[in-house]
Amino acid sequence: MSNGARTYQVKTFGCQMNVHDSERMAGLLEAAGYVRAPKDAEAADVVVLNTCAVRENADNRLYGNLGLLAPRKVARPGMQIAVGGCLAQKDRDTIVRRAPWVDVVFGTHNVGKLPVLLERARIREEAQVEIAESLEVFPSTLPTRRESDRLAWVSVSVGCNNTCTFCIVPALRGKEKDRRPGEILAEIEALVEDGVCEITLLGQNVNAYGADFGDRRAFSDLLRACGRIEGLERVRFTSPHPRDFTDDVIEAMAETPNVMPQLHMPLQSGSDRVLRVMRRSYRQERYLGIIERVRAAIPDAAITTDIIVGFPGETEEDFEQTLHVVREARFAQAFTFQYSKRPGTPAAEMPDQITKEVVQRRYERLVELQEEISWAENRKQVGRVVEVLVSEGEGRKDGATRRLSGRAPDNRLVHFNPEPADPAEAPVRPGDLVNVEITYAAPHHLLAEKPALSVRRLSPVAGRAAGGQGGPAGPGTSGGGVMLGLPGIGAPPVTADPAPGCSAC
């Protein structure tokens, strides 16, 4: 605790949208005078669990964590526990009934109420459950404690208009609501002024951006506008939907130098029949056509995907069609998931649910195939010189191996020798851009064992206080250490098991 201020900890489960929401929660708490607890702290005065509702074990994970927190709360008078996110939006009063030691439950639409609800619960000495049915304030207007000095999420929209039968997210996040382009660009410009050099445009169906105000070319225009922002080194986006992926987006990616040669394009299944039952409004031919056009325009693009194994009614022939697409598309990586039945989704009520044993066997075959392809695609990188944005925390073994790590433009993870080619050069640091030669490839990372060929140092980072549009310290400030969990798809680096979440749409 610092100067008597109450401490907080945010734990996040789920997708990129949840990670970004946690940055807002941390910013709100710091703007209200809270101080982040040390990473190794056994307890904080306030613990916030930001939940996901996508996986079948989401409930067990939440109540397991709440069970661990119960004795800590008994031992720490005045401690408060808050539950937010998608599972809170879905379960509402059930959480307090099952875990009466919870102080606050809030949903996906009223993140901005967190400090008020905590104070109200403290004064009234009773749980506060407040779930809004529609978005109260667009999250990007809230204070933010960003997780990286150099990388930032920028929301272009919230919600989703799709009706995928396996996904509960639209019911919990609501219909798509787009920000105006000027607001997005103003936030990015402020972030760059603060020292951010890479942004990831974020939306549950990011390339549908513009549907809310009737502009079908809005997303490609936004990418091109990002290319005109001086000092913005890298632009990524996640996750697009094949239905809305148009040639003008491919052209904008190819023609805008700071839009990175990387694409995360969820497949879910290679079977036309299964895609139809999933209510995915594309088929195998269209999907592979998009991949072909992207590679024709951007030959070095690394393409990643999401795949669900064992959707209800999936036959061996259907699964073979998925393997066929994987062979044809040659994904750099695939985030593969065993189908999880989620109450409240149409798929949960479908007949012909696949047995766990069959799903497991298919899953293992898919993973084995993708591992072979990932390794083969990575071996093609050996001998190439790539520019790596040096990050902090990407390489778990960096201390032992005396290496640093970061992401190449195509988002491949690179571990490299931090020794500069010129001994007179200052040491390489996180935030630098380093040119290295790839000397070795593994399925999930690349290695550059020779000294760095060159180092480009970016301007210093402006500040580290909580901030955001409407926050006390301006819109791009950052820190590090809110406990997050999902695969890295561009920014910021985080750890733990992936969940398909919003990116699975």
Short mmCIF file of C-alpha atoms in Angstrom, two decimals:
data_model
loop_
_atom_site.label_atom_id
_atom_site.label_comp_id
_atom_site.label_asym_id
_atom_site.label_seq_id
_atom_site.Cartn_x
_atom_site.Cartn_y
_atom_site.Cartn_z
CA MET A 1 0.00 0.00 0.00
CA SER A 2 1.29 3.47 -0.85
CA ASN A 3 0.46 6.55 1.29
CA GLY A 4 -2.60 4.78 2.69
CA ALA A 5 -4.15 4.26 -0.77
CA ARG A 6 -6.19 1.12 -1.32
CA THR A 7 -4.58 -1.43 -3.63
CA TYR A 8 -6.20 -3.32 -6.50
CA GLN A 9 -5.60 -6.32 -8.70
CA VAL A 10 -7.36 -7.17 -11.97
CA LYS A 11 -7.43 -10.77 -13.24
CA THR A 12 -8.61 -11.28 -16.80
CA PHE A 13 -9.98 -14.38 -18.54
CA GLY A 14 -10.88 -14.50 -22.21
CA CYS A 15 -10.43 -12.57 -25.39
CA GLN A 16 -8.74 -9.38 -26.56
CA MET A 17 -11.85 -7.33 -25.78
CA ASN A 18 -11.68 -8.50 -22.17
CA VAL A 19 -8.00 -7.57 -22.00
CA HIS A 20 -8.79 -4.08 -23.25
CA ASP A 21 -11.70 -3.81 -20.81
CA SER A 22 -9.30 -4.68 -17.98
CA GLU A 23 -7.08 -1.79 -19.01
CA ARG A 24 -10.13 0.45 -18.62
CA MET A 25 -10.96 -1.04 -15.20
CA ALA A 26 -7.39 -0.46 -14.03
CA GLY A 27 -7.49 3.11 -15.35
CA LEU A 28 -10.78 3.82 -13.60
CA LEU A 29 -9.46 2.49 -10.30
CA GLU A 30 -6.24 4.50 -10.52
CA ALA A 31 -8.18 7.63 -11.46
CA ALA A 32 -10.22 7.01 -8.28
CA GLY A 33 -7.05 6.86 -6.17
CA TYR A 34 -6.33 3.13 -6.01
CA VAL A 35 -2.79 1.81 -6.43
CA ARG A 36 -1.99 -1.41 -8.23
CA ALA A 37 -0.87 -4.21 -5.91
CA PRO A 38 2.53 -5.82 -6.52
CA LYS A 39 2.44 -8.84 -8.83
CA ASP A 40 3.51 -11.19 -6.06
CA ALA A 41 1.02 -9.83 -3.53
CA GLU A 42 -1.07 -12.51 -1.83
CA ALA A 43 -4.03 -10.15 -1.66
CA ALA A 44 -5.14 -6.66 -2.54
CA ASP A 45 -7.78 -4.41 -1.05
CA VAL A 46 -9.84 -4.82 -4.23
CA VAL A 47 -9.69 -7.85 -6.55
CA VAL A 48 -11.56 -7.61 -9.85
CA LEU A 49 -12.26 -10.76 -11.89
CA ASN A 50 -13.01 -9.88 -15.53
CA THR A 51 -14.74 -12.99 -16.84
CA CYS A 52 -15.32 -14.81 -20.11
CA ALA A 53 -18.45 -16.86 -20.87
CA VAL A 54 -17.28 -18.66 -24.00
CA ARG A 55 -15.69 -21.85 -22.71
CA GLU A 56 -17.69 -24.65 -21.08
CA ASN A 57 -15.61 -24.45 -17.89
CA ALA A 58 -15.94 -20.66 -17.53
CA ASP A 59 -18.30 -21.04 -14.55
CA ASN A 60 -16.00 -23.50 -12.79
CA ARG A 61 -13.03 -21.22 -13.36
CA LEU A 62 -14.85 -18.22 -11.88
CA TYR A 63 -16.18 -20.00 -8.79
CA GLY A 64 -12.85 -21.74 -8.28
CA ASN A 65 -11.12 -18.36 -8.15
CA LEU A 66 -13.83 -16.95 -5.89
CA GLY A 67 -13.39 -19.92 -3.55
CA LEU A 68 -9.67 -19.17 -3.26
CA LEU A 69 -10.42 -15.52 -2.49
CA ALA A 70 -12.97 -16.23 0.27
CA PRO A 71 -10.44 -17.03 3.06
CA ARG A 72 -8.25 -14.11 1.97
CA LYS A 73 -11.19 -11.79 2.44
CA VAL A 74 -11.86 -13.17 5.92
CA ALA A 75 -8.22 -12.57 6.83
CA ARG A 76 -8.18 -9.05 5.35
CA PRO A 77 -10.98 -6.84 6.79
CA GLY A 78 -12.26 -4.34 4.28
CA MET A 79 -11.18 -6.34 1.23
CA GLN A 80 -13.64 -6.18 -1.70
CA ILE A 81 -14.23 -8.58 -4.59
CA ALA A 82 -15.81 -7.48 -7.88
CA VAL A 83 -16.88 -9.65 -10.82
CA GLY A 84 -17.32 -8.14 -14.27
CA GLY A 85 -17.26 -9.18 -17.92
CA CYS A 86 -19.33 -11.56 -20.00
CA LEU A 87 -20.12 -14.16 -17.34
CA ALA A 88 -21.25 -11.39 -14.99
CA GLN A 89 -23.51 -10.02 -17.74
CA LYS A 90 -24.96 -13.51 -18.22
CA ASP A 91 -25.30 -14.79 -14.64
CA ARG A 92 -26.08 -11.54 -12.77
CA ASP A 93 -27.60 -12.29 -9.32
CA THR A 94 -26.53 -15.94 -9.53
CA ILE A 95 -22.95 -14.95 -8.70
CA VAL A 96 -23.87 -13.37 -5.36
CA ARG A 97 -26.14 -16.29 -4.50
CA ARG A 98 -23.36 -18.82 -5.15
CA ALA A 99 -20.59 -16.63 -3.69
CA PRO A 100 -22.17 -14.28 -1.11
CA TRP A 101 -18.75 -12.82 -0.23
CA VAL A 102 -18.69 -11.00 -3.60
CA ASP A 103 -19.22 -7.24 -3.17
CA VAL A 104 -19.87 -6.02 -6.73
CA VAL A 105 -21.19 -7.56 -9.95
CA PHE A 106 -21.17 -5.41 -13.10
CA GLY A 107 -21.56 -6.19 -16.78
CA THR A 108 -20.00 -5.51 -20.16
CA HIS A 109 -22.04 -2.34 -20.76
CA ASN A 110 -21.30 -0.43 -17.54
CA VAL A 111 -17.57 -0.86 -16.90
CA GLY A 112 -17.39 2.84 -16.00
CA LYS A 113 -19.49 2.24 -12.85
CA LEU A 114 -16.86 0.05 -11.14
CA PRO A 115 -15.44 2.64 -8.67
CA VAL A 116 -18.93 3.93 -7.78
CA LEU A 117 -20.24 0.42 -7.14
CA LEU A 118 -17.24 -0.43 -4.95
CA GLU A 119 -17.80 2.70 -2.86
CA ARG A 120 -21.53 2.05 -2.62
CA ALA A 121 -20.94 -1.53 -1.49
CA ARG A 122 -18.46 -0.32 1.15
CA ILE A 123 -20.83 2.31 2.56
CA ARG A 124 -23.98 0.17 2.47
CA GLU A 125 -22.15 -3.00 3.54
CA GLU A 126 -24.07 -5.09 1.04
CA ALA A 127 -23.45 -6.48 -2.43
CA GLN A 128 -24.15 -4.22 -5.39
CA VAL A 129 -25.33 -5.91 -8.61
CA GLU A 130 -25.80 -3.58 -11.55
CA ILE A 131 -26.14 -4.90 -15.10
CA ALA A 132 -26.95 -2.49 -17.94
CA GLU A 133 -28.84 -3.81 -20.97
CA SER A 134 -27.06 -1.53 -23.46
CA LEU A 135 -23.81 0.37 -23.66
CA GLU A 136 -23.75 3.38 -21.34
CA VAL A 137 -20.42 4.96 -22.36
CA PHE A 138 -18.15 3.90 -25.21
CA PRO A 139 -15.17 2.30 -23.41
CA SER A 140 -12.57 4.42 -25.18
CA THR A 141 -13.79 7.53 -23.35
CA LEU A 142 -12.80 5.95 -20.01
CA PRO A 143 -9.44 6.29 -18.24
CA THR A 144 -6.92 3.63 -19.20
CA ARG A 145 -3.90 1.96 -17.68
CA ARG A 146 -2.34 0.39 -20.74
CA GLU A 147 -0.28 -2.77 -20.49
CA SER A 148 2.60 -1.65 -22.68
CA ASP A 149 4.52 1.55 -23.28
CA ARG A 150 4.83 0.89 -27.00
CA LEU A 151 1.78 -1.18 -27.97
CA ALA A 152 -1.89 -0.33 -27.55
CA TRP A 153 -5.34 -1.67 -28.34
CA VAL A 154 -7.68 0.82 -30.01
CA SER A 155 -11.36 -0.15 -30.14
CA VAL A 156 -13.13 0.70 -33.39
CA SER A 157 -16.40 -0.94 -32.37
CA VAL A 158 -18.10 -2.95 -29.67
CA GLY A 159 -20.74 -5.65 -30.05
CA CYS A 160 -21.50 -7.99 -32.91
CA ASN A 161 -24.36 -8.38 -35.40
CA ASN A 162 -23.60 -12.03 -36.25
CA THR A 163 -25.71 -14.98 -35.08
CA CYS A 164 -23.16 -17.82 -34.98
CA THR A 165 -24.87 -20.75 -33.30
CA PHE A 166 -21.88 -21.62 -31.08
CA CYS A 167 -21.29 -18.11 -29.74
CA ILE A 168 -22.92 -16.36 -26.80
CA VAL A 169 -20.89 -13.16 -27.15
CA PRO A 170 -23.44 -11.10 -29.19
CA ALA A 171 -26.08 -11.72 -26.51
CA LEU A 172 -23.68 -10.38 -23.86
CA ARG A 173 -21.95 -7.58 -25.78
CA GLY A 174 -24.96 -6.35 -27.75
CA LYS A 175 -25.33 -5.15 -31.33
CA GLU A 176 -22.37 -3.61 -33.10
CA LYS A 177 -21.76 0.04 -32.30
CA ASP A 178 -19.06 1.87 -34.26
CA ARG A 179 -16.97 4.85 -33.23
CA ARG A 180 -16.61 7.75 -35.63
CA PRO A 181 -13.34 7.67 -37.62
CA GLY A 182 -12.22 11.04 -36.25
CA GLU A 183 -12.45 9.78 -32.67
CA ILE A 184 -10.38 6.71 -33.47
CA LEU A 185 -7.69 8.67 -35.29
CA ALA A 186 -7.54 11.26 -32.51
CA GLU A 187 -6.94 8.49 -29.96
CA ILE A 188 -4.20 6.96 -32.12
CA GLU A 189 -2.49 10.31 -32.63
CA ALA A 190 -2.52 10.92 -28.87
CA LEU A 191 -1.08 7.46 -28.25
CA VAL A 192 1.74 8.08 -30.73
CA GLU A 193 2.44 11.40 -29.06
CA ASP A 194 2.78 9.43 -25.81
CA GLY A 195 5.34 7.03 -27.31
CA VAL A 196 3.17 4.19 -28.63
CA CYS A 197 4.51 2.88 -31.93
CA GLU A 198 2.19 -0.08 -32.62
CA ILE A 199 -1.59 -0.16 -32.39
CA THR A 200 -4.04 -2.99 -32.88
CA LEU A 201 -7.49 -1.98 -34.11
CA LEU A 202 -9.94 -4.03 -32.10
CA GLY A 203 -13.49 -5.13 -32.77
CA GLN A 204 -15.48 -8.30 -32.37
CA ASN A 205 -16.00 -8.16 -36.13
CA VAL A 206 -13.44 -5.51 -36.92
CA ASN A 207 -13.78 -5.37 -40.70
CA ALA A 208 -17.54 -4.84 -40.47
CA TYR A 209 -16.62 -1.39 -39.16
CA GLY A 210 -18.78 1.24 -40.85
CA ALA A 211 -21.99 -0.83 -40.88
CA ASP A 212 -23.33 1.32 -38.05
CA PHE A 213 -23.14 4.48 -40.15
CA GLY A 214 -23.54 2.99 -43.63
CA ASP A 215 -20.02 3.17 -45.10
CA ARG A 216 -18.86 -0.14 -46.58
CA ARG A 217 -15.35 1.17 -47.23
CA ALA A 218 -14.89 2.64 -43.76
CA PHE A 219 -12.42 0.00 -42.57
CA SER A 220 -10.10 0.19 -45.57
CA ASP A 221 -10.26 4.01 -45.36
CA LEU A 222 -9.34 3.77 -41.67
CA LEU A 223 -6.31 1.61 -42.46
CA ARG A 224 -5.12 4.12 -45.06
CA ALA A 225 -5.66 6.99 -42.61
CA CYS A 226 -3.51 5.18 -40.05
CA GLY A 227 -0.77 5.11 -42.69
CA ARG A 228 -0.71 8.90 -42.67
CA ILE A 229 -0.03 9.23 -38.93
CA GLU A 230 3.59 10.25 -38.49
CA GLY A 231 5.45 8.14 -35.94
CA LEU A 232 3.03 5.21 -36.09
CA GLU A 233 5.32 2.32 -37.00
CA ARG A 234 2.93 -0.63 -36.99
CA VAL A 235 -0.80 -1.21 -37.45
CA ARG A 236 -2.56 -4.53 -36.87
CA PHE A 237 -6.22 -5.49 -36.51
CA THR A 238 -8.24 -8.33 -35.02
CA SER A 239 -10.47 -10.12 -35.68
CA PRO A 240 -12.02 -9.87 -39.13
CA HIS A 241 -14.87 -12.01 -40.43
CA PRO A 242 -14.51 -13.71 -43.84
CA ARG A 243 -18.02 -12.52 -44.77
CA ASP A 244 -16.94 -8.88 -44.63
CA PHE A 245 -13.41 -9.27 -45.97
CA THR A 246 -13.38 -7.29 -49.21
CA ASP A 247 -10.76 -6.57 -51.84
CA ASP A 248 -10.51 -2.91 -50.82
CA VAL A 249 -9.23 -4.08 -47.41
CA ILE A 250 -6.60 -6.27 -49.11
CA GLU A 251 -5.55 -3.31 -51.26
CA ALA A 252 -5.31 -1.04 -48.22
CA MET A 253 -3.18 -3.62 -46.39
CA ALA A 254 -0.84 -3.99 -49.36
CA GLU A 255 -0.54 -0.27 -50.11
CA THR A 256 -0.19 1.10 -46.55
CA PRO A 257 3.42 0.59 -45.39
CA ASN A 258 2.74 0.56 -41.66
CA VAL A 259 -0.09 -2.02 -41.91
CA MET A 260 1.73 -5.22 -41.01
CA PRO A 261 1.83 -8.30 -43.28
CA GLN A 262 -0.22 -10.35 -40.84
CA LEU A 263 -3.83 -11.51 -40.87
CA HIS A 264 -5.85 -13.42 -38.28
CA MET A 265 -8.82 -14.88 -40.16
CA PRO A 266 -11.10 -17.25 -38.17
CA LEU A 267 -12.06 -20.37 -40.16
CA GLN A 268 -13.94 -22.40 -37.51
CA SER A 269 -14.60 -25.29 -39.93
CA GLY A 270 -13.62 -26.28 -43.45
CA SER A 271 -16.90 -28.08 -44.08
CA ASP A 272 -19.56 -26.16 -45.99
CA ARG A 273 -22.25 -28.19 -44.24
CA VAL A 274 -20.91 -27.39 -40.77
CA LEU A 275 -20.39 -23.73 -41.67
CA ARG A 276 -24.04 -23.57 -42.69
CA VAL A 277 -25.18 -25.04 -39.37
CA MET A 278 -22.84 -22.66 -37.54
CA ARG A 279 -24.50 -19.78 -39.47
CA ARG A 280 -21.15 -18.72 -40.83
CA SER A 281 -22.02 -16.83 -44.00
CA TYR A 282 -19.11 -18.04 -46.16
CA ARG A 283 -18.02 -21.37 -47.55
CA GLN A 284 -14.70 -23.12 -48.09
CA GLU A 285 -14.22 -21.75 -51.60
CA ARG A 286 -14.74 -18.16 -50.52
CA TYR A 287 -12.42 -18.55 -47.54
CA LEU A 288 -9.58 -20.02 -49.59
CA GLY A 289 -10.17 -17.35 -52.24
CA ILE A 290 -9.54 -14.62 -49.65
CA ILE A 291 -6.32 -16.34 -48.55
CA GLU A 292 -5.19 -16.61 -52.18
CA ARG A 293 -5.86 -12.91 -52.88
CA VAL A 294 -4.10 -11.81 -49.68
CA ARG A 295 -1.02 -13.85 -50.59
CA ALA A 296 -1.04 -12.51 -54.15
CA ALA A 297 -1.05 -8.92 -52.86
CA ILE A 298 1.17 -9.53 -49.78
CA PRO A 299 3.42 -12.54 -50.51
CA ASP A 300 5.10 -12.54 -47.08
CA ALA A 301 1.86 -12.32 -45.08
CA ALA A 302 1.60 -14.66 -42.10
CA ILE A 303 -1.98 -15.88 -41.75
CA THR A 304 -3.37 -17.33 -38.53
CA THR A 305 -6.80 -18.70 -37.71
CA ASP A 306 -9.25 -20.16 -35.17
CA ILE A 307 -10.70 -23.66 -35.64
CA ILE A 308 -13.38 -25.48 -33.63
CA VAL A 309 -13.21 -29.29 -33.55
CA GLY A 310 -16.24 -31.43 -32.73
CA PHE A 311 -19.12 -29.09 -33.50
CA PRO A 312 -22.45 -30.96 -33.10
CA GLY A 313 -23.06 -33.28 -36.04
CA GLU A 314 -19.50 -33.00 -37.40
CA THR A 315 -18.77 -36.18 -39.36
CA GLU A 316 -15.39 -37.64 -40.26
CA GLU A 317 -15.92 -36.28 -43.79
CA ASP A 318 -16.61 -32.81 -42.36
CA PHE A 319 -13.43 -32.99 -40.30
CA GLU A 320 -11.41 -34.08 -43.34
CA GLN A 321 -12.61 -30.91 -45.09
CA THR A 322 -11.15 -28.87 -42.23
CA LEU A 323 -7.83 -30.70 -42.61
CA HIS A 324 -7.97 -29.97 -46.35
CA VAL A 325 -8.34 -26.22 -45.75
CA VAL A 326 -5.47 -26.29 -43.25
CA ARG A 327 -3.24 -27.97 -45.85
CA GLU A 328 -4.27 -25.51 -48.55
CA ALA A 329 -4.09 -22.34 -46.45
CA ARG A 330 -0.80 -23.22 -44.72
CA PHE A 331 -1.48 -21.12 -41.65
CA ALA A 332 1.48 -19.78 -39.71
CA GLN A 333 -0.41 -20.71 -36.54
CA ALA A 334 -3.89 -21.96 -35.66
CA PHE A 335 -5.69 -21.53 -32.34
CA THR A 336 -7.58 -24.80 -32.11
CA PHE A 337 -10.45 -25.45 -29.72
CA GLN A 338 -12.56 -28.43 -28.77
CA TYR A 339 -16.22 -27.47 -29.05
CA SER A 340 -17.67 -26.38 -25.70
CA LYS A 341 -21.42 -26.49 -25.15
CA ARG A 342 -22.58 -23.10 -23.87
CA PRO A 343 -26.07 -22.78 -22.36
CA GLY A 344 -28.05 -20.13 -24.18
CA THR A 345 -26.60 -20.86 -27.62
CA PRO A 346 -28.52 -22.73 -30.36
CA ALA A 347 -25.66 -25.22 -30.76
CA ALA A 348 -26.07 -26.38 -27.17
CA GLU A 349 -29.53 -27.75 -28.01
CA MET A 350 -28.51 -29.44 -31.27
CA PRO A 351 -28.67 -33.24 -31.61
CA ASP A 352 -25.63 -35.36 -32.42
CA GLN A 353 -23.27 -33.89 -29.84
CA ILE A 354 -19.88 -35.49 -30.47
CA THR A 355 -18.36 -37.69 -27.79
CA LYS A 356 -15.32 -36.41 -25.92
CA GLU A 357 -13.20 -39.31 -27.17
CA VAL A 358 -13.91 -38.58 -30.85
CA VAL A 359 -13.36 -34.85 -30.37
CA GLN A 360 -10.04 -35.49 -28.62
CA ARG A 361 -8.76 -37.77 -31.41
CA ARG A 362 -9.70 -35.25 -34.09
CA TYR A 363 -8.19 -32.41 -32.10
CA GLU A 364 -4.88 -34.25 -31.78
CA ARG A 365 -4.78 -34.96 -35.53
CA LEU A 366 -5.45 -31.31 -36.32
CA VAL A 367 -2.79 -30.07 -33.89
CA GLU A 368 -0.24 -32.52 -35.30
CA LEU A 369 -0.91 -31.36 -38.86
CA GLN A 370 -0.77 -27.67 -37.96
CA GLU A 371 2.47 -28.15 -36.00
CA GLU A 372 4.09 -29.65 -39.11
CA ILE A 373 2.89 -26.75 -41.26
CA SER A 374 3.89 -24.08 -38.71
CA TRP A 375 7.38 -25.51 -38.47
CA ALA A 376 7.74 -25.76 -42.26
CA GLU A 377 6.53 -22.18 -42.73
CA ASN A 378 8.88 -20.93 -40.01
CA ARG A 379 11.85 -22.70 -41.60
CA LYS A 380 11.28 -20.53 -44.69
CA GLN A 381 12.25 -17.55 -42.52
CA VAL A 382 15.80 -18.81 -41.88
CA GLY A 383 18.31 -16.48 -43.52
CA ARG A 384 15.93 -13.55 -43.70
CA VAL A 385 16.60 -10.22 -42.03
CA VAL A 386 13.58 -8.99 -40.06
CA GLU A 387 12.89 -5.91 -37.97
CA VAL A 388 11.91 -6.87 -34.42
CA LEU A 389 10.09 -4.57 -32.03
CA VAL A 390 11.73 -5.48 -28.72
CA SER A 391 9.23 -6.21 -25.98
CA GLU A 392 9.28 -6.99 -22.29
CA GLY A 393 8.03 -10.33 -21.06
CA GLU A 394 7.59 -12.10 -24.43
CA GLY A 395 10.40 -14.58 -23.81
CA ARG A 396 9.95 -16.61 -20.64
CA LYS A 397 13.54 -17.89 -20.80
CA ASP A 398 15.21 -14.63 -21.83
CA GLY A 399 16.97 -14.26 -18.48
CA ALA A 400 18.49 -17.75 -18.61
CA THR A 401 19.43 -17.58 -22.31
CA ARG A 402 20.62 -13.95 -22.18
CA ARG A 403 18.38 -13.10 -25.10
CA LEU A 404 15.70 -10.53 -25.79
CA SER A 405 12.45 -11.15 -27.63
CA GLY A 406 9.95 -9.33 -29.78
CA ARG A 407 7.67 -9.52 -32.78
CA ALA A 408 8.60 -9.39 -36.45
CA PRO A 409 6.33 -7.42 -38.80
CA ASP A 410 4.39 -10.62 -39.59
CA ASN A 411 3.89 -11.10 -35.81
CA ARG A 412 6.19 -14.11 -35.52
CA LEU A 413 7.90 -14.31 -32.15
CA VAL A 414 11.68 -13.82 -32.43
CA HIS A 415 14.25 -14.49 -29.69
CA PHE A 416 17.52 -12.78 -30.52
CA ASN A 417 21.06 -12.03 -29.40
CA PRO A 418 20.86 -8.50 -27.90
CA GLU A 419 24.55 -7.80 -28.49
CA PRO A 420 24.80 -4.94 -31.04
CA ALA A 421 27.13 -5.42 -34.02
CA ASP A 422 29.02 -2.27 -33.01
CA PRO A 423 30.42 -2.62 -29.45
CA ALA A 424 30.23 1.17 -29.08
CA GLU A 425 26.44 1.00 -29.39
CA ALA A 426 24.32 1.27 -26.25
CA PRO A 427 22.61 -1.96 -25.13
CA VAL A 428 19.41 -2.95 -26.89
CA ARG A 429 16.31 -2.18 -24.79
CA PRO A 430 12.58 -2.92 -24.90
CA GLY A 431 10.98 -0.46 -27.29
CA ASP A 432 13.88 -0.50 -29.77
CA LEU A 433 13.50 -1.70 -33.35
CA VAL A 434 16.27 -4.15 -34.18
CA ASN A 435 17.24 -5.75 -37.50
CA VAL A 436 18.33 -9.36 -36.99
CA GLU A 437 19.05 -12.36 -39.21
CA ILE A 438 16.99 -15.48 -38.52
CA THR A 439 19.26 -18.48 -37.96
CA TYR A 440 16.90 -21.14 -36.56
CA ALA A 441 13.19 -21.95 -36.65
CA ALA A 442 10.94 -23.85 -34.25
CA PRO A 443 7.18 -24.37 -34.71
CA HIS A 444 6.26 -21.42 -32.49
CA HIS A 445 9.26 -19.08 -32.58
CA LEU A 446 12.31 -17.97 -34.51
CA LEU A 447 15.85 -17.50 -33.27
CA ALA A 448 18.49 -14.94 -34.33
CA GLU A 449 21.80 -16.00 -32.80
CA LYS A 450 24.12 -13.46 -34.44
CA PRO A 451 24.61 -9.91 -33.11
CA ALA A 452 21.95 -7.41 -34.15
CA LEU A 453 22.66 -5.83 -37.53
CA SER A 454 21.25 -2.43 -36.57
CA VAL A 455 19.24 -0.75 -33.85
CA ARG A 456 16.69 2.04 -34.25
CA ARG A 457 15.72 3.79 -31.04
CA LEU A 458 12.32 5.42 -30.80
CA SER A 459 11.47 8.59 -28.91
CA PRO A 460 11.12 8.25 -25.12
CA VAL A 461 7.78 7.28 -23.62
CA ALA A 462 5.90 10.28 -22.24
CA GLY A 463 4.37 8.96 -19.02
CA ARG A 464 3.10 6.07 -16.98
CA ALA A 465 0.11 7.37 -15.01
CA ALA A 466 -3.48 6.29 -15.48
CA GLY A 467 -5.15 8.13 -18.30
CA GLY A 468 -7.43 8.02 -21.29
CA GLN A 469 -9.84 10.36 -22.96
CA GLY A 470 -11.51 11.79 -19.90
CA GLY A 471 -8.72 10.48 -17.64
CA PRO A 472 -6.36 12.56 -15.58
CA ALA A 473 -3.16 12.03 -17.49
CA GLY A 474 -3.93 12.00 -21.17
CA PRO A 475 -4.91 9.20 -23.51
CA GLY A 476 -1.99 6.87 -23.97
CA THR A 477 -0.38 6.12 -20.69
CA SER A 478 0.75 2.68 -19.79
CA GLY A 479 2.08 0.46 -17.14
CA GLY A 480 2.35 -3.24 -16.87
CA GLY A 481 1.19 -6.05 -14.71
CA VAL A 482 -2.57 -6.36 -14.71
CA MET A 483 -2.87 -10.11 -14.82
CA LEU A 484 -4.14 -11.00 -18.26
CA GLY A 485 -4.68 -14.15 -20.28
CA LEU A 486 -4.95 -14.89 -24.02
CA PRO A 487 -2.68 -15.56 -26.99
CA GLY A 488 -0.75 -12.61 -28.34
CA ILE A 489 -2.19 -11.48 -31.66
CA GLY A 490 -0.10 -8.38 -32.13
CA ALA A 491 -0.37 -6.45 -28.88
CA PRO A 492 0.12 -6.31 -26.00
CA PRO A 493 2.15 -9.32 -24.80
CA VAL A 494 0.25 -11.42 -22.28
CA THR A 495 0.29 -14.98 -20.96
CA ALA A 496 -1.95 -17.94 -20.08
CA ASP A 497 -4.22 -20.26 -21.99
CA PRO A 498 -6.10 -18.91 -24.99
CA ALA A 499 -9.86 -18.74 -25.15
CA PRO A 500 -11.66 -18.25 -28.46
CA GLY A 501 -13.77 -15.47 -26.96
CA CYS A 502 -14.72 -12.64 -29.23
CA SER A 503 -11.89 -13.43 -31.63
CA ALA A 504 -13.53 -16.74 -32.46
CA CYS A 505 -16.30 -15.03 -34.38
#
